PDB file of C-alpha atoms in Angstrom:
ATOM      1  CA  UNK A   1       1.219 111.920  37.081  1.00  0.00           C
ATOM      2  CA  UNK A   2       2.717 109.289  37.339  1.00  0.00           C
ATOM      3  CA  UNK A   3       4.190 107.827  34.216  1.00  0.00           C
ATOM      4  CA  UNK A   4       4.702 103.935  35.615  1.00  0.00           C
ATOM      5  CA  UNK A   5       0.674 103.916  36.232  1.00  0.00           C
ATOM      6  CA  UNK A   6       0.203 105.469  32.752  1.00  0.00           C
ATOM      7  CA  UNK A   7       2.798 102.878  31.116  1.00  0.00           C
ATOM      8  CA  UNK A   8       0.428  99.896  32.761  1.00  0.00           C
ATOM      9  CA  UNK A   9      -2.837 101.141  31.337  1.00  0.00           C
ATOM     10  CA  UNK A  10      -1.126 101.565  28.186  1.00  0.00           C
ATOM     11  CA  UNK A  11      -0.196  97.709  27.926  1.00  0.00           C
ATOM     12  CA  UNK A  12      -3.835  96.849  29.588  1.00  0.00           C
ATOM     13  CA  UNK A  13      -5.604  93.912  27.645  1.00  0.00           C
ATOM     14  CA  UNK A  14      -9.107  93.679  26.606  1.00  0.00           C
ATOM     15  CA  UNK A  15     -10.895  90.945  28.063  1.00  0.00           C
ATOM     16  CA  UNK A  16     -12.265  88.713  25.573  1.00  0.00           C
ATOM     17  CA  UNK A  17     -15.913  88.020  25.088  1.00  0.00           C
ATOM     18  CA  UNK A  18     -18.183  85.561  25.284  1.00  0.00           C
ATOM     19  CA  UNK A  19     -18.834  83.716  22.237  1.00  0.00           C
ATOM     20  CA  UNK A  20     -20.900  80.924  20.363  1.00  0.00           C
ATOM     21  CA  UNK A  21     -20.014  78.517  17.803  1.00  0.00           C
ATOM     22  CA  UNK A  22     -22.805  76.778  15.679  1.00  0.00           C
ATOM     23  CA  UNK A  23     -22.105  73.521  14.196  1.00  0.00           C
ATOM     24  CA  UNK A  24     -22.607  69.976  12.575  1.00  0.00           C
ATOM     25  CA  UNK A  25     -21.055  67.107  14.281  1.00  0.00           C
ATOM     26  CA  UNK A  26     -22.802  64.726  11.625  1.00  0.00           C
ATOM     27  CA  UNK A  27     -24.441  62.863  14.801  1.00  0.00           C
ATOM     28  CA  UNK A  28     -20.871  62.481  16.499  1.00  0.00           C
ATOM     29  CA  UNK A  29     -20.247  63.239  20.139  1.00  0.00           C
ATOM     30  CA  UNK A  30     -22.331  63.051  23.102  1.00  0.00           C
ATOM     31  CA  UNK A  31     -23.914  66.288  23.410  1.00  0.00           C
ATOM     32  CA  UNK A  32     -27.813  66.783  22.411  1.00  0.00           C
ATOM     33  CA  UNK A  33     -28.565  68.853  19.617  1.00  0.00           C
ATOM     34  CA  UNK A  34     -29.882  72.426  20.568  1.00  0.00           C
ATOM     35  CA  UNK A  35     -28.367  72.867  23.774  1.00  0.00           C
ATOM     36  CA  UNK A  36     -26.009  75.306  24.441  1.00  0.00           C
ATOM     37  CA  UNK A  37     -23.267  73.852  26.442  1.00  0.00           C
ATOM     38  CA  UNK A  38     -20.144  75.821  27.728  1.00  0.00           C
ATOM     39  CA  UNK A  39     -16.973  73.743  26.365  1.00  0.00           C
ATOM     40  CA  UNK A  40     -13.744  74.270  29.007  1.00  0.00           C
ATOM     41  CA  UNK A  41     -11.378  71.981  27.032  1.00  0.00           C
ATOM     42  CA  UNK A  42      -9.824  69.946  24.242  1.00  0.00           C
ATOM     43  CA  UNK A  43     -10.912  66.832  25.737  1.00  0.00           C
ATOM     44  CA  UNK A  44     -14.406  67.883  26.711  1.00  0.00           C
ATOM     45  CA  UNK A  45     -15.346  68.807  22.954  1.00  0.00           C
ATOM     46  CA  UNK A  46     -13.896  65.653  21.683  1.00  0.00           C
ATOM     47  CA  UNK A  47     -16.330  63.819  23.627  1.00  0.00           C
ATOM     48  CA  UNK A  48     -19.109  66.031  23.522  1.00  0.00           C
ATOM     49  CA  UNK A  49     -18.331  66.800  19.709  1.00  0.00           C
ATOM     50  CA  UNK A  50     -16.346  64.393  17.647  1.00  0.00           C
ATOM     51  CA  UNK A  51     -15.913  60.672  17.691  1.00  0.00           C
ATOM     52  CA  UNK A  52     -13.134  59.201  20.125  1.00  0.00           C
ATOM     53  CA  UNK A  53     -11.914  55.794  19.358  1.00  0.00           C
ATOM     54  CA  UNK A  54      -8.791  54.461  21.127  1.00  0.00           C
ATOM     55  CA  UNK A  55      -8.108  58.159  21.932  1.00  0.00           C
ATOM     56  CA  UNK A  56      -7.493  58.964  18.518  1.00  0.00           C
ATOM     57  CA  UNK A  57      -9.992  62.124  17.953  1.00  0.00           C
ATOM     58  CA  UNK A  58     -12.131  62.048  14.433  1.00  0.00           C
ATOM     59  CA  UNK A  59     -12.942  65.804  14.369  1.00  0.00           C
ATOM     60  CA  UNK A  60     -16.354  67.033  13.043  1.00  0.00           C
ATOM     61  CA  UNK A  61     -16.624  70.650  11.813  1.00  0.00           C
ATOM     62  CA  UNK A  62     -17.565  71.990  15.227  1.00  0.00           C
ATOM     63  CA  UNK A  63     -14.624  70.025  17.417  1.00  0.00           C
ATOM     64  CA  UNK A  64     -12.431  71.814  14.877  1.00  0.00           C
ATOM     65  CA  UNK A  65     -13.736  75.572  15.044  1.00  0.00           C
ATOM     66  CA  UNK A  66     -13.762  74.539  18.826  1.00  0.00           C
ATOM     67  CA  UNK A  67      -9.882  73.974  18.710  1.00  0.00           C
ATOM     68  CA  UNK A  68      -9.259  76.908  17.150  1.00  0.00           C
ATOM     69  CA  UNK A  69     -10.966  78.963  19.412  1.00  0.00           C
ATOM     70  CA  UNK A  70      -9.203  77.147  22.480  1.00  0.00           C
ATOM     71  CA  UNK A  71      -5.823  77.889  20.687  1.00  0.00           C
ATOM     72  CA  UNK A  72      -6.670  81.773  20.577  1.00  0.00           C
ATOM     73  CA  UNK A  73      -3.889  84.036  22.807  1.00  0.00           C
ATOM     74  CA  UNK A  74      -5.859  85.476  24.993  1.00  0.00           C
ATOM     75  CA  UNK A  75      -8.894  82.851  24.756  1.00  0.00           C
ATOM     76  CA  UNK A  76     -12.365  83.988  24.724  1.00  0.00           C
ATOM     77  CA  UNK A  77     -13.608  83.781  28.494  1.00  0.00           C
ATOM     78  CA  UNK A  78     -16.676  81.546  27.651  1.00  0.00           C
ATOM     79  CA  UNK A  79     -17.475  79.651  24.762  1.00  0.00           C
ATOM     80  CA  UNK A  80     -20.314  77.944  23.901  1.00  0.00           C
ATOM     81  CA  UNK A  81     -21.171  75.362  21.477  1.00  0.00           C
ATOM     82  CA  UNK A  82     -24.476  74.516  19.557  1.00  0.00           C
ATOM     83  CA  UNK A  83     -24.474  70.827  18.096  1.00  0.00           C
ATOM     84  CA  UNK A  84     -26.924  71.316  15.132  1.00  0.00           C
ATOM     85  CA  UNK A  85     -29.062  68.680  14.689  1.00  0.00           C
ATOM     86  CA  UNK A  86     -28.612  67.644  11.054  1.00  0.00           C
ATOM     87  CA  UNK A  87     -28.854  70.936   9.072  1.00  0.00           C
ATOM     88  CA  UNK A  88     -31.186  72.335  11.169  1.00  0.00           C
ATOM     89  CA  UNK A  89     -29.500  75.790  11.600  1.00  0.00           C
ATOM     90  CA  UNK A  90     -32.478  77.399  12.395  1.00  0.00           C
ATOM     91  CA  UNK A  91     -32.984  75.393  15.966  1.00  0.00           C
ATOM     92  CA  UNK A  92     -29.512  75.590  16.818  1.00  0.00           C
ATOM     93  CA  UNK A  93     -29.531  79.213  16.933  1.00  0.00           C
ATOM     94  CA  UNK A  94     -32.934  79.084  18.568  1.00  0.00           C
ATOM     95  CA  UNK A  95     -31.812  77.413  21.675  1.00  0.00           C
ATOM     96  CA  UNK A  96     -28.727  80.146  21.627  1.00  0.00           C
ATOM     97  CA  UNK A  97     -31.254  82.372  22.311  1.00  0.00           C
ATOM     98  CA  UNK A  98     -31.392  81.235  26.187  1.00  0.00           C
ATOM     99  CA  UNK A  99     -27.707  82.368  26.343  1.00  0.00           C
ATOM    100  CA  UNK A 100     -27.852  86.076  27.159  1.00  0.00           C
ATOM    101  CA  UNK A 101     -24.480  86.815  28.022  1.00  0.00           C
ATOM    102  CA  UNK A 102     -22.959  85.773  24.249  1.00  0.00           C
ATOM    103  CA  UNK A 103     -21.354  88.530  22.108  1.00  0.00           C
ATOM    104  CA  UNK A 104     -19.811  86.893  19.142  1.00  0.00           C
ATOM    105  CA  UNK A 105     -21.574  84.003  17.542  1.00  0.00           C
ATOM    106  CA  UNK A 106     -19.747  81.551  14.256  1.00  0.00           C
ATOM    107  CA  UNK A 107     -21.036  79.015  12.068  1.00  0.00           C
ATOM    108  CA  UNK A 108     -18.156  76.113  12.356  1.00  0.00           C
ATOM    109  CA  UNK A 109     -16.588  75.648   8.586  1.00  0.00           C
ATOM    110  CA  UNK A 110     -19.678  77.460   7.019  1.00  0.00           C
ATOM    111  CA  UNK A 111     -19.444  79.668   4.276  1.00  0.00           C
ATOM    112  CA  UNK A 112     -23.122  78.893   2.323  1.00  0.00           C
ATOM    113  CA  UNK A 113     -24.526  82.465   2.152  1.00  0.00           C
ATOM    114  CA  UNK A 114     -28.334  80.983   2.617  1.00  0.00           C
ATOM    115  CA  UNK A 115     -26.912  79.211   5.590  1.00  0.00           C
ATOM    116  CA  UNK A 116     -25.128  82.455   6.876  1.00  0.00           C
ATOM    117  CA  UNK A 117     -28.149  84.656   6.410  1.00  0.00           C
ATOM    118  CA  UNK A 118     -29.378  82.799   9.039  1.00  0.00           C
ATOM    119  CA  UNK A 119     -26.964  84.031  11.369  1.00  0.00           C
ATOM    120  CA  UNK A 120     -27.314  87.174  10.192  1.00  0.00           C
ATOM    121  CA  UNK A 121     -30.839  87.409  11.023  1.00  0.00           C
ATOM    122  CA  UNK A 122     -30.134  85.630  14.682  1.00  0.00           C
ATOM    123  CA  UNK A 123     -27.601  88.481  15.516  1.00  0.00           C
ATOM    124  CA  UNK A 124     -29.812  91.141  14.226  1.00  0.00           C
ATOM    125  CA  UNK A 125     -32.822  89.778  16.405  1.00  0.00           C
ATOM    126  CA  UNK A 126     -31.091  89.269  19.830  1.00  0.00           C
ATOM    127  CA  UNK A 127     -29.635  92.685  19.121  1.00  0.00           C
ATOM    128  CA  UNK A 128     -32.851  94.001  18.712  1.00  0.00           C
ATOM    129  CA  UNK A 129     -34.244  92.313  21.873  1.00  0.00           C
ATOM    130  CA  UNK A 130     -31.279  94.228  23.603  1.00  0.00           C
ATOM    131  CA  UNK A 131     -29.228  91.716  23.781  1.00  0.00           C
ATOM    132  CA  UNK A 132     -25.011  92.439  22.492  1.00  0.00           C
ATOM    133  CA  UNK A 133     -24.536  89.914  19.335  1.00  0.00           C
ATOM    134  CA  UNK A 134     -22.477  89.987  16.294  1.00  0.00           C
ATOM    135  CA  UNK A 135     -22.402  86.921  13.642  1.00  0.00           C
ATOM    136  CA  UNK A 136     -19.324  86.642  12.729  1.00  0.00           C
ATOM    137  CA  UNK A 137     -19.048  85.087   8.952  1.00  0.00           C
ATOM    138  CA  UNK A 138     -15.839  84.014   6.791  1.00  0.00           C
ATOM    139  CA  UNK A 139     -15.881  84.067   3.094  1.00  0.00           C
ATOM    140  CA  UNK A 140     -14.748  80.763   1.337  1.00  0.00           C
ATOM    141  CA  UNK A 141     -10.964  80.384   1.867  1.00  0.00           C
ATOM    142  CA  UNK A 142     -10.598  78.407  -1.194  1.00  0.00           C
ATOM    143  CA  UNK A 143     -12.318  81.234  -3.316  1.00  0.00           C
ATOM    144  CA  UNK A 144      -8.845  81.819  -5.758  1.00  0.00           C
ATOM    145  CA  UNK A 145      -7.359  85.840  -5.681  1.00  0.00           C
ATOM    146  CA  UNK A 146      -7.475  87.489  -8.469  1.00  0.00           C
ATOM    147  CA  UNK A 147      -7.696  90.975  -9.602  1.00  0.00           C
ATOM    148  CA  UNK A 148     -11.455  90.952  -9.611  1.00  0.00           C
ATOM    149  CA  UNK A 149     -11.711  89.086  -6.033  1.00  0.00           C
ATOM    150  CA  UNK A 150     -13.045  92.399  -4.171  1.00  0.00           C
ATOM    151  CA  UNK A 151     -15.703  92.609  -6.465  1.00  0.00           C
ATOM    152  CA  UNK A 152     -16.985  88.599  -6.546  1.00  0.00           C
ATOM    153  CA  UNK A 153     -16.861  88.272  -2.679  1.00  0.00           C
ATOM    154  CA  UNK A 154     -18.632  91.682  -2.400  1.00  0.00           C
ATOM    155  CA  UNK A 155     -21.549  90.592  -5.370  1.00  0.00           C
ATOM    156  CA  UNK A 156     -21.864  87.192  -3.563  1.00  0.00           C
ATOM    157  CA  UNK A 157     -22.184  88.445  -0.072  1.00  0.00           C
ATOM    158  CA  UNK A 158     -24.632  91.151  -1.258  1.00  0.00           C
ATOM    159  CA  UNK A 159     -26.518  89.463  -3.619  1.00  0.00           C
ATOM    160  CA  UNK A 160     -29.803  86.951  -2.153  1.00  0.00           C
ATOM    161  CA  UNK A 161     -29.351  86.812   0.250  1.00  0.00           C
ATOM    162  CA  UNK A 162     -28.037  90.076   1.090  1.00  0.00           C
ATOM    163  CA  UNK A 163     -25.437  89.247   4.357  1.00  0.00           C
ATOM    164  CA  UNK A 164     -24.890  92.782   4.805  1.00  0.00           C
ATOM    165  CA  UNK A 165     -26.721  93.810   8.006  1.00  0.00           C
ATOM    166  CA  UNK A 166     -28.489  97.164   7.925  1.00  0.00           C
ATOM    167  CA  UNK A 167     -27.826  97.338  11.877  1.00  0.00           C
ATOM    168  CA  UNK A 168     -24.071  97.081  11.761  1.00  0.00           C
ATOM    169  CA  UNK A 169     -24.364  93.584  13.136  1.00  0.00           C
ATOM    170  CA  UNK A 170     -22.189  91.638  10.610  1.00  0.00           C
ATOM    171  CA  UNK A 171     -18.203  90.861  11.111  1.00  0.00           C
ATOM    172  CA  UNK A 172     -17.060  89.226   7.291  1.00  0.00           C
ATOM    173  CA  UNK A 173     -13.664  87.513   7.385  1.00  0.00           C
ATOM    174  CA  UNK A 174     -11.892  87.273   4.291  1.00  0.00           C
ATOM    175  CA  UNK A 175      -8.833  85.738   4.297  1.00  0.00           C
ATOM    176  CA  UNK A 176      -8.257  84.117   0.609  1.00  0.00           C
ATOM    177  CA  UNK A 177      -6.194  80.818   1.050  1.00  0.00           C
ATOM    178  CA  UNK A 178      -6.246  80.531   4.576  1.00  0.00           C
ATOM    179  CA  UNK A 179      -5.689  76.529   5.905  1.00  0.00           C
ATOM    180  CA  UNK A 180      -5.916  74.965   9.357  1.00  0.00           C
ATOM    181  CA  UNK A 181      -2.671  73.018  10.624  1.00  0.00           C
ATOM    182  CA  UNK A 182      -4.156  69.939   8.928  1.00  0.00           C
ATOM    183  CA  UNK A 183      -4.185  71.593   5.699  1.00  0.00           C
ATOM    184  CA  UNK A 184      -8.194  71.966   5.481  1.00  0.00           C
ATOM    185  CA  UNK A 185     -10.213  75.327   5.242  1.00  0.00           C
ATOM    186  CA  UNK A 186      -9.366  76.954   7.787  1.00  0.00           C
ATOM    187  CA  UNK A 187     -12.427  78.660   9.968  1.00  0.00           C
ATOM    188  CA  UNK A 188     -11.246  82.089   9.869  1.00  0.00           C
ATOM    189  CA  UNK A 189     -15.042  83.272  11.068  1.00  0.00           C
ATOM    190  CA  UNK A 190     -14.567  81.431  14.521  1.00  0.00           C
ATOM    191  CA  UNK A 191     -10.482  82.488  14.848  1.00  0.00           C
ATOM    192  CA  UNK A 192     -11.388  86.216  14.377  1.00  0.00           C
ATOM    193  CA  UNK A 193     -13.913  85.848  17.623  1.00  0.00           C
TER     194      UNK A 193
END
């Protein structure tokens, strides 16, 4: 064969998928709670997302997961995002439901395992309605490393609620220490998407 056609498929890139990021805004932006709405740019989740005052951006846990998903080399080629209306989680990823074509869904800044077992049992429902979805989860980032870290992250994450999903439909990012550029948590669940 020829070995300049094999070299190309060799360096061929996945395309990325689709994916879905959950969050709180605390009542900032102007998007409506429970919608999914496809988010192109910066500038469109600051308004729809976060508060904008003199064009200085006051980010909310999901314009932040947003941003880090924009900054992703290659970027997923949709994403969505879910303003949760309060804490209601269980809405949020109710209206997601209407969005067949998602295959990685986050939880912006969320690392609550009762919050995340929601998620968990999203995934494994669409999935079971034939529909491709993994939750992707992060463990705390601030949760210190020490020689018995493997075994607290794994008795927390498999404790009650159990997070492990029984139908392979779970993705757990642990990455101990991990900050965002402005030296927060950084939302290693929605980066790994």
């Amino acid at each position: 064969g020829d070995r300049t056609s094999c070299a190309g498929s060799i360096n061929a890139q996945r395309a990325p998928g689709v994916i879905a990021i959950v969050g709180e805004t605390g009542g900032a932006g102007t998007a409506a709670a429970n919608v999914p709405i496809v988010v192109d740019s910066l500038d469109d989740a600051a308004t729809l997302f976060a508060t904008v005052t003199a064009g200085t951006v006051t980010p909310t846990k999901l314009y932040t997961a947003i941003k880090i998903a924009l900054l992703q080399d290659p970027q997923p080629s949709k994403i969505y995002a879910v303003k949760v209306d309060g804490t209601n989680y269980d809405a949020a990823l109710a209206a997601l439901e209407a969005a067949d074509d998602v295959t990685f869904v986050s939880l912006a800044g969320i690392t609550a395992a009762a919050t995340l077992a929601k998620l968990k049992d999203h995934a494994e429902q669409m999935s079971a309605a034939g529909h491709k979805r993994l939750a992707v989860m992060m463990v705390d980032p601030t949760i210190t490393k020490t020689a018995t870290y493997v075994t607290t992250v794994n008795d927390a994450l498999t404790g009650t609620p159990n997070l492990k999903s029984s139908v392979s439909r779970v993705i757990m990012i642990a990455a101990s220490g991990a900050v965002d550029d402005d030296g927060g948590s950084a939302d290693t669940a929605t980066a790994a998407m």
